[in-house]
Short mmCIF file of C-alpha atoms (C1' of nucleotides) in Angstrom, two decimals:
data_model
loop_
_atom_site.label_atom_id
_atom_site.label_comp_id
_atom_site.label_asym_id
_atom_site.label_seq_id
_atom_site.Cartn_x
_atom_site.Cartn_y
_atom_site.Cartn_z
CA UNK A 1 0.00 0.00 0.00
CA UNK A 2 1.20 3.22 -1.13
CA UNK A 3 1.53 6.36 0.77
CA UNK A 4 -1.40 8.50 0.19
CA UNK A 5 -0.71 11.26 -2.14
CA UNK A 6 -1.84 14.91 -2.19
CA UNK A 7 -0.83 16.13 -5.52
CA UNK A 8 -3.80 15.91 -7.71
CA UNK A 9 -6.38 17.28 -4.43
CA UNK A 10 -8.45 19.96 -5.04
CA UNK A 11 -7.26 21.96 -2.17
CA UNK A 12 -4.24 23.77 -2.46
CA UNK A 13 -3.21 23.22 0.78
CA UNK A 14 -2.92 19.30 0.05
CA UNK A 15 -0.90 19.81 -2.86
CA UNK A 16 1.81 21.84 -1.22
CA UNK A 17 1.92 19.06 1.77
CA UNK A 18 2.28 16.15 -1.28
CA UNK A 19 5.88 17.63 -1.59
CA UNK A 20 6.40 19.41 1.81
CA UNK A 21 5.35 16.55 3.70
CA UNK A 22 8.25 14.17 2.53
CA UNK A 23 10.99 13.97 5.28
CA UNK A 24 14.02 16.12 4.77
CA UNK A 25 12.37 18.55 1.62
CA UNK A 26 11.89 21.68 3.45
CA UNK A 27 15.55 21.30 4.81
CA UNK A 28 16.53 20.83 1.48
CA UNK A 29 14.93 23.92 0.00
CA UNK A 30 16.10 25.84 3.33
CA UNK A 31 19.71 24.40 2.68
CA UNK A 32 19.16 25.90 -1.15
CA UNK A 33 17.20 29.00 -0.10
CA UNK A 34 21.20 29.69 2.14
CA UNK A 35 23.30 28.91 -0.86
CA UNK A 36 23.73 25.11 -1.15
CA UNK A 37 24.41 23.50 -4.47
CA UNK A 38 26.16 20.70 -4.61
CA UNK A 39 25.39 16.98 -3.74
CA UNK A 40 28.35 16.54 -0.91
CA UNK A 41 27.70 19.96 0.62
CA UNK A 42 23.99 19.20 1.12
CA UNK A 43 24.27 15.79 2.35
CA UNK A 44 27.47 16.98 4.98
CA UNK A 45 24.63 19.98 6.07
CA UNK A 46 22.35 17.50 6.56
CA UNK A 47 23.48 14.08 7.45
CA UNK A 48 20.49 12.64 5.39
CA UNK A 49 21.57 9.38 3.83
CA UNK A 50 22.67 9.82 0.02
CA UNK A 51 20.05 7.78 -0.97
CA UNK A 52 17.11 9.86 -0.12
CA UNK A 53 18.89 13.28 -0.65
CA UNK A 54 19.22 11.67 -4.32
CA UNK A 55 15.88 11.20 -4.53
CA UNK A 56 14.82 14.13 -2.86
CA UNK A 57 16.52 16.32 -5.04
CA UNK A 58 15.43 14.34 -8.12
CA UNK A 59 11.87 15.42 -7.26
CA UNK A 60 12.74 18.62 -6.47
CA UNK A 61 14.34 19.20 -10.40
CA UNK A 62 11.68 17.35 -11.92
CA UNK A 63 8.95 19.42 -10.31
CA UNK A 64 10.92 22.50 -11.27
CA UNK A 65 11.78 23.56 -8.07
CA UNK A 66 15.91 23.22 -8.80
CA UNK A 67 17.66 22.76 -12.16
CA UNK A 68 20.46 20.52 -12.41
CA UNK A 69 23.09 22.38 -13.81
CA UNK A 70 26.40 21.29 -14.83
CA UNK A 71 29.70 23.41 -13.61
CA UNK A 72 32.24 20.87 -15.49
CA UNK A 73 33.05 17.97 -17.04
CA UNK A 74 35.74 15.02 -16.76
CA UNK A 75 34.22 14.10 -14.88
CA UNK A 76 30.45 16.12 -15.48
CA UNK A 77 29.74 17.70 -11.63
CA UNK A 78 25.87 19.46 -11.58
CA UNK A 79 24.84 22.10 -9.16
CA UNK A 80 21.15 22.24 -8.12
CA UNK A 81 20.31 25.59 -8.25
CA UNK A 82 17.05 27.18 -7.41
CA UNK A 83 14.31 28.48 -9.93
CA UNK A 84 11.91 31.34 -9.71
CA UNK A 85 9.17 28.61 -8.43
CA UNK A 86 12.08 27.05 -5.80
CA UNK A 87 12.87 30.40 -4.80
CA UNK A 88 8.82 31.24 -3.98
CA UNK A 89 9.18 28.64 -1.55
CA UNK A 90 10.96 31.31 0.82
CA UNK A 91 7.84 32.79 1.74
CA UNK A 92 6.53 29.42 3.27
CA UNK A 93 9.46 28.97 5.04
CA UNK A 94 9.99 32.24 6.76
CA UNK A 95 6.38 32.07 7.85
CA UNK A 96 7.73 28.77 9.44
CA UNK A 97 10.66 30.22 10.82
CA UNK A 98 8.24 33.16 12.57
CA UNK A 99 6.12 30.11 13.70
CA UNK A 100 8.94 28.17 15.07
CA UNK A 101 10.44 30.83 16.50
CA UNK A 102 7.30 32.10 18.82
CA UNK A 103 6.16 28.61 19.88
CA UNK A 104 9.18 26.20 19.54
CA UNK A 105 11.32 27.28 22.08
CA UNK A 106 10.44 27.09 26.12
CA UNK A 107 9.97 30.50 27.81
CA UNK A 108 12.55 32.74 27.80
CA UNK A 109 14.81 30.67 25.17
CA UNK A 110 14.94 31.64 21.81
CA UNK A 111 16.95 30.43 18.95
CA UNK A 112 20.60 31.24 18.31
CA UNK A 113 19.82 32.40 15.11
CA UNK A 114 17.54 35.21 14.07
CA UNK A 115 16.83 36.87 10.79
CA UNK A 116 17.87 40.41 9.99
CA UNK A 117 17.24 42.90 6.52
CA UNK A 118 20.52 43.45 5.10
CA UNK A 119 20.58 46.75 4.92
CA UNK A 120 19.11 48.07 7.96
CA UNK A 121 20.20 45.58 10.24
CA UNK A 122 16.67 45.46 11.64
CA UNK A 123 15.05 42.06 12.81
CA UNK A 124 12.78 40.56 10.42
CA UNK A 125 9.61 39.04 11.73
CA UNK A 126 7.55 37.94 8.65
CA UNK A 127 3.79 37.98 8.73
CA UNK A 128 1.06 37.50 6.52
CA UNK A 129 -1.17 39.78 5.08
CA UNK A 130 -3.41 40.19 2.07
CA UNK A 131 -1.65 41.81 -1.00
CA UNK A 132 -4.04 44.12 -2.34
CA UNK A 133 -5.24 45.43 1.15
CA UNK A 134 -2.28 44.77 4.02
CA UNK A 135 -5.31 42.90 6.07
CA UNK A 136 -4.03 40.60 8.17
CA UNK A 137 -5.15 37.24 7.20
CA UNK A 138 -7.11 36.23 10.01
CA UNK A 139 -8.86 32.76 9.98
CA UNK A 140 -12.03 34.63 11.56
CA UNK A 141 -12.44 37.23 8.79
CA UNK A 142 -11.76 34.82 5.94
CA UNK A 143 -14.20 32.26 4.52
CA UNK A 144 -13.46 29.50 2.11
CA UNK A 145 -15.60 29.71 -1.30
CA UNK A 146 -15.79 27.65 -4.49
CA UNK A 147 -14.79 29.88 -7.76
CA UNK A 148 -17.46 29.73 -9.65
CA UNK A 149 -16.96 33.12 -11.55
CA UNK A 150 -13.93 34.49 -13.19
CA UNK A 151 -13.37 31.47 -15.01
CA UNK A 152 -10.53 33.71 -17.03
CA UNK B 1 16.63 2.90 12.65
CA UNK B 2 14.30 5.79 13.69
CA UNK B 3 13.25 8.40 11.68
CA UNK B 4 15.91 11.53 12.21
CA UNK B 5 13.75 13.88 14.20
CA UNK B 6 14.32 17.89 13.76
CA UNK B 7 12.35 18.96 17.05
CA UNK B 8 15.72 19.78 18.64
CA UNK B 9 17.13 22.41 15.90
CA UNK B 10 18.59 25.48 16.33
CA UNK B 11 16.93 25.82 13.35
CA UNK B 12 13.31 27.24 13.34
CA UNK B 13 12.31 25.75 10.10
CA UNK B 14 13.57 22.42 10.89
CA UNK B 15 11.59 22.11 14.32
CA UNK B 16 8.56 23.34 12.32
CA UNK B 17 9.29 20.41 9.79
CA UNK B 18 9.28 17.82 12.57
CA UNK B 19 5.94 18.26 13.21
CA UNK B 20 4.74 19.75 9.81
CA UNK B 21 6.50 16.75 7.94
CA UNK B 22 4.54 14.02 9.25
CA UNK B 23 2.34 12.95 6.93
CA UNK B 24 -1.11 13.88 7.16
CA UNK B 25 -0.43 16.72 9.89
CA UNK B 26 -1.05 19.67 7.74
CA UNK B 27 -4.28 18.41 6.68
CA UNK B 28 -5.62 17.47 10.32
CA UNK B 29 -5.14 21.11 11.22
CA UNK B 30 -6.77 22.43 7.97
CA UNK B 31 -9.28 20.61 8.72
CA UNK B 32 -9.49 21.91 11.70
CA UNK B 33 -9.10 25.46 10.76
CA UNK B 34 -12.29 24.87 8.51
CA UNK B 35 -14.31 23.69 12.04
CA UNK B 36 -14.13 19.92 11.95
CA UNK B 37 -13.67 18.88 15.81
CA UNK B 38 -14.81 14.89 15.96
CA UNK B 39 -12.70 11.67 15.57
CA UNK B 40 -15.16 10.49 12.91
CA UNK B 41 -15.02 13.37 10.98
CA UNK B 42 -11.49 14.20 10.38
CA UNK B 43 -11.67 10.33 9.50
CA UNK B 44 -14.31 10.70 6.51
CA UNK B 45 -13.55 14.02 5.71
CA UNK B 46 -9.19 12.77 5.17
CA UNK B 47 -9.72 9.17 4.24
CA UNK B 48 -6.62 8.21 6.89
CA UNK B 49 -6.31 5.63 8.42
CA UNK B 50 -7.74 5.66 11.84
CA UNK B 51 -4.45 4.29 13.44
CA UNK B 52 -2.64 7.39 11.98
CA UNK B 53 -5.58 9.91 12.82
CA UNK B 54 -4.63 8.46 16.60
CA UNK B 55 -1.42 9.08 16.58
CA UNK B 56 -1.70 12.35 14.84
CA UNK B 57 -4.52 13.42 17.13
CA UNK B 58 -2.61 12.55 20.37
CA UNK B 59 0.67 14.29 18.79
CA UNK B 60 -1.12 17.61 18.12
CA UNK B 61 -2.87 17.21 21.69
CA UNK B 62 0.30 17.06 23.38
CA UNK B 63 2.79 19.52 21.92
CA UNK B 64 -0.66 22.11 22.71
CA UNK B 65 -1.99 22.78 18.97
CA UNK B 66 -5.44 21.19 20.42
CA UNK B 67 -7.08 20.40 23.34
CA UNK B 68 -9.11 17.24 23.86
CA UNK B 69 -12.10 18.51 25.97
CA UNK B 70 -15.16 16.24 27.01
CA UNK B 71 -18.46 17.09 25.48
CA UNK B 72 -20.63 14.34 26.83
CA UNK B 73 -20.14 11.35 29.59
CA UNK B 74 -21.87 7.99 28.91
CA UNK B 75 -20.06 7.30 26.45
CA UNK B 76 -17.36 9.81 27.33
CA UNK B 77 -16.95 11.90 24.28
CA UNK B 78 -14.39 14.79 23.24
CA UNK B 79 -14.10 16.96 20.82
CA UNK B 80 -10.42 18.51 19.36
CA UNK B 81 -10.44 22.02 19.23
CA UNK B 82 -7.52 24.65 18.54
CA UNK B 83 -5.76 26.52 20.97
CA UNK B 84 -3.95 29.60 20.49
CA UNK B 85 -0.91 27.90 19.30
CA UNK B 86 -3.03 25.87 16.75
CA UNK B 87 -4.47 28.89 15.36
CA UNK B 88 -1.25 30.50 14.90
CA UNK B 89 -0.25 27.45 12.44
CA UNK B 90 -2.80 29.31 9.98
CA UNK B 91 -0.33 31.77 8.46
CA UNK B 92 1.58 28.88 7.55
CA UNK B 93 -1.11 27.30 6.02
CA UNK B 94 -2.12 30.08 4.29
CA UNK B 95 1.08 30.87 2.65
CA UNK B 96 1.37 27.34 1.26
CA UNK B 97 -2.44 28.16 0.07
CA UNK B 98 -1.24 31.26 -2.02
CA UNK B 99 1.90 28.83 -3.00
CA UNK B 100 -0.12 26.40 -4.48
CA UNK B 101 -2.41 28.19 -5.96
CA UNK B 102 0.03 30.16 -7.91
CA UNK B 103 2.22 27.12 -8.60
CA UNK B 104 0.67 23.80 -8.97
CA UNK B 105 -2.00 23.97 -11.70
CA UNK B 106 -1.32 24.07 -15.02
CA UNK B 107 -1.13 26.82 -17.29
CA UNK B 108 -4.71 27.97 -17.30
CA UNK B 109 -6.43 26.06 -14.74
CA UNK B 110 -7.27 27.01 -11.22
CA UNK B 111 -7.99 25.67 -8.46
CA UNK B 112 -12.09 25.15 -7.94
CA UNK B 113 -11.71 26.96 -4.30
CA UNK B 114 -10.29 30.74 -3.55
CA UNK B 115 -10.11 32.26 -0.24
CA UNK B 116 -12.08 35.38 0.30
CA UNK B 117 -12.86 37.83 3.03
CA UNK B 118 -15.77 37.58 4.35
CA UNK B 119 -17.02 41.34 4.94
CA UNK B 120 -15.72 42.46 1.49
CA UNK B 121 -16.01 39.52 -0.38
CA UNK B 122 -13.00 39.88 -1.94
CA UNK B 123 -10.62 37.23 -2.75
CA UNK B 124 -7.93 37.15 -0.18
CA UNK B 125 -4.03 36.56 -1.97
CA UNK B 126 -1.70 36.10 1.17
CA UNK B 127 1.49 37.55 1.09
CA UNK B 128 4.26 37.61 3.21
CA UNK B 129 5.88 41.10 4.71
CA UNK B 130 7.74 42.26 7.95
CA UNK B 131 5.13 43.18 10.82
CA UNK B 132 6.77 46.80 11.63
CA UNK B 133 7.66 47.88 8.51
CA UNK B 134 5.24 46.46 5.44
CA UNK B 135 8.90 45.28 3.32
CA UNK B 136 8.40 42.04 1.77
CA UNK B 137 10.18 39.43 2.88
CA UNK B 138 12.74 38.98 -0.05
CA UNK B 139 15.27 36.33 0.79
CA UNK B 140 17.35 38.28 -1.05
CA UNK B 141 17.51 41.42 1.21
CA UNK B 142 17.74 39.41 4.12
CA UNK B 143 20.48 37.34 6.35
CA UNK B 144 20.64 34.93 9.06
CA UNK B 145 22.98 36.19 12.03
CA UNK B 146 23.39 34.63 15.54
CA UNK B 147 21.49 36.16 17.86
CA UNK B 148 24.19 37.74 20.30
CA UNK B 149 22.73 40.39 22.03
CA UNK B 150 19.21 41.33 22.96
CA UNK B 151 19.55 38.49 25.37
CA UNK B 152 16.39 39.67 27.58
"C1'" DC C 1 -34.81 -6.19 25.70
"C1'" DC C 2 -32.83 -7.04 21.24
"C1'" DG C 3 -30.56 -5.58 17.34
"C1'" DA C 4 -28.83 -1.71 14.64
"C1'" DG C 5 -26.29 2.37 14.81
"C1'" DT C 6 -22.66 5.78 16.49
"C1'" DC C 7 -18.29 7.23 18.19
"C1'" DA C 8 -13.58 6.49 19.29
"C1'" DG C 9 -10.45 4.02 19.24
"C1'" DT C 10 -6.97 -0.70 18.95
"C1'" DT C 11 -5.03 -4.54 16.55
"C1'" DC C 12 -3.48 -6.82 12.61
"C1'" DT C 13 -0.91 -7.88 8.08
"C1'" DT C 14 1.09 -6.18 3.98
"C1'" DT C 15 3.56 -2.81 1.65
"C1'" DT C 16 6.42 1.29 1.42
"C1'" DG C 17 9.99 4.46 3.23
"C1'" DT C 18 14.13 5.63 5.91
"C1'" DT C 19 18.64 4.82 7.78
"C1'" DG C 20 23.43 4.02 7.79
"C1'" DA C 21 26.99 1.93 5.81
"C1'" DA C 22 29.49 0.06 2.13
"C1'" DC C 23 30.42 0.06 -2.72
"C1'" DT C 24 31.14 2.07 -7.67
"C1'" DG C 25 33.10 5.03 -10.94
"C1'" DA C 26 35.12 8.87 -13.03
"C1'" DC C 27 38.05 11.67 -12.55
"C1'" DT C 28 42.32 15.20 -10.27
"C1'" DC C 29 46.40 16.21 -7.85
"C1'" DC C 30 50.77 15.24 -5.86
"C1'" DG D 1 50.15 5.13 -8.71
"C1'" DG D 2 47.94 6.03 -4.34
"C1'" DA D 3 45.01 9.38 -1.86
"C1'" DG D 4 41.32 12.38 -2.27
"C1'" DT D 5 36.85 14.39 -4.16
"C1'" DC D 6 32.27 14.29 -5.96
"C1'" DA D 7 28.01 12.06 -7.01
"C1'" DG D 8 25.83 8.78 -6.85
"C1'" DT D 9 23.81 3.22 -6.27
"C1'" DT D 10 22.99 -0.90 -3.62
"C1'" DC D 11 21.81 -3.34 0.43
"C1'" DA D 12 19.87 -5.10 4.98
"C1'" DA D 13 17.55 -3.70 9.06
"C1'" DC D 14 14.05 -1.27 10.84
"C1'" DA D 15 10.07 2.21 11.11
"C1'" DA D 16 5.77 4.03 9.32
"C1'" DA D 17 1.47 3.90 6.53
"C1'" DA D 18 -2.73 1.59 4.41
"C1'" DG D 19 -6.76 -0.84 4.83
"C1'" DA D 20 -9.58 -3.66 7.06
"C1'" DA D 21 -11.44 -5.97 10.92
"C1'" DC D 22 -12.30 -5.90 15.72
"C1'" DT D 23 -13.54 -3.93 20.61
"C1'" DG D 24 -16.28 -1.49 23.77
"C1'" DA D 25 -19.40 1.65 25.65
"C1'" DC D 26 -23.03 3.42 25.03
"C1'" DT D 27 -28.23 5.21 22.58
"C1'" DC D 28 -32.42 4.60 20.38
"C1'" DG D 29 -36.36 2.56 18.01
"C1'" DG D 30 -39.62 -1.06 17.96
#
DNA sequence: CCGAGTCAGTTCTTTTGTTGAACTGACTCC
DNA sequence: GGAGTCAGTTCAACAAAAGAACTGACTCGG
């Protein structure tokens, strides 16, 4: 029996689990999202075994996440480097990091690491809002509906 | 050989995996975002396995996403409903909503369900910014740095 | 008061996934 | 020509998931 999957659901939400839900992805694309390319340096970041980083990253290029792009040959070495789609995936993870960061730690602790804006040096603390309007997007004030009109 | 666990990271992003990695996780709690509190349901409305539903129940019930509270004796029955820290988990949920949505349909197609507010009716696109000053969250303008001082 | 139904699990077997370690192969560099 | 590097593949042991059946404590209708 094969693990449920998520990819072909209706819901958005499911679709996104189908690849964020396999062990060790989101570390990958974190790993990516800090400037990780190659094979060894992921796998020594890691300490996943090299058989599931292989197929890991396999997914992750054939969903278009990463392309595989060769640096030389004799003998040919890739780097997996992140696309535009890949590099959308930030957003979901810094909305994890501001997650992890308010609930994962006991009180008083925080992590050792924090994220800052380059240029300002300020802290970053990511939230969500709604593009167009800068609402917060609060589960209370937001309903789910099925599109029925701007078919487009 | 267990299954590496991430719950003791320094990394926010990997102790949100070891939760949010589990399969089926995501979905309990968007299911329980949209209102579903019983055993039975989340088990019709998912299709999982009731063993798994258990274990993921008990799991989310522990680490204080939900709370198991009695809502009749003879039988004794409960209900799961959010806590604070549940409802927290829906700005990640959200984010991966927008991510999908924009990413995993074909050219052309949509999904058949859009998130909208519900006093303005408008459809809600979530995006992700810093909470004091508006700036999107651009991986490129930002850095991770250890977190030295501010110890408080 | 008997049998059907409901809710919330537990137990079971089969199949799939993960781990860690060893192995392969194509090189380069000294 | 031996050591080292990079990117995998293969393998055995173990863990996790799927699906189905089973348990148990009730309620309710006839």
């Amino acid at each position: 029996m094969r693990r449920t999957r998520f990819d072909d659901a209706e819901c958005p939400i499911a679709r996104v689990t189908d690849l964020f839900g396999e062990w060790w992805t989101p570390l990958v694309l974190r790993d990516a999202m800090y400037g990780i390319t190659k094979f060894e340096d992921f796998q020594h970041e890691l300490g996943v075994s090299r058989a599931i980083l292989t197929a890991r990253l396999s997914r992750l290029v054939d969903e278009g996440y990463m392309d595989k792009v060769p640096y030389q040959d004799r003998p040919v070495r890739h780097e997996y480097v992140l696309t535009d789609k890949g590099r959308a995936m930030w957003d979901v993870l810094a909305v994890m990091w501001r997650f992890g960061e308010e609930h994962l730690w006991e009180d008083g602790e925080q992590p050792l690491v924090e994220l800052a804006f380059r240029d300002t040096k300020e802290r970053v603390r990511p939230v969500v809002v709604d593009e167009a309007t800068g609402r917060p997007v609060d589960l209370a004030a937001i309903r789910i509906r099925s599109r029925t009109r701007t078919r487009r």
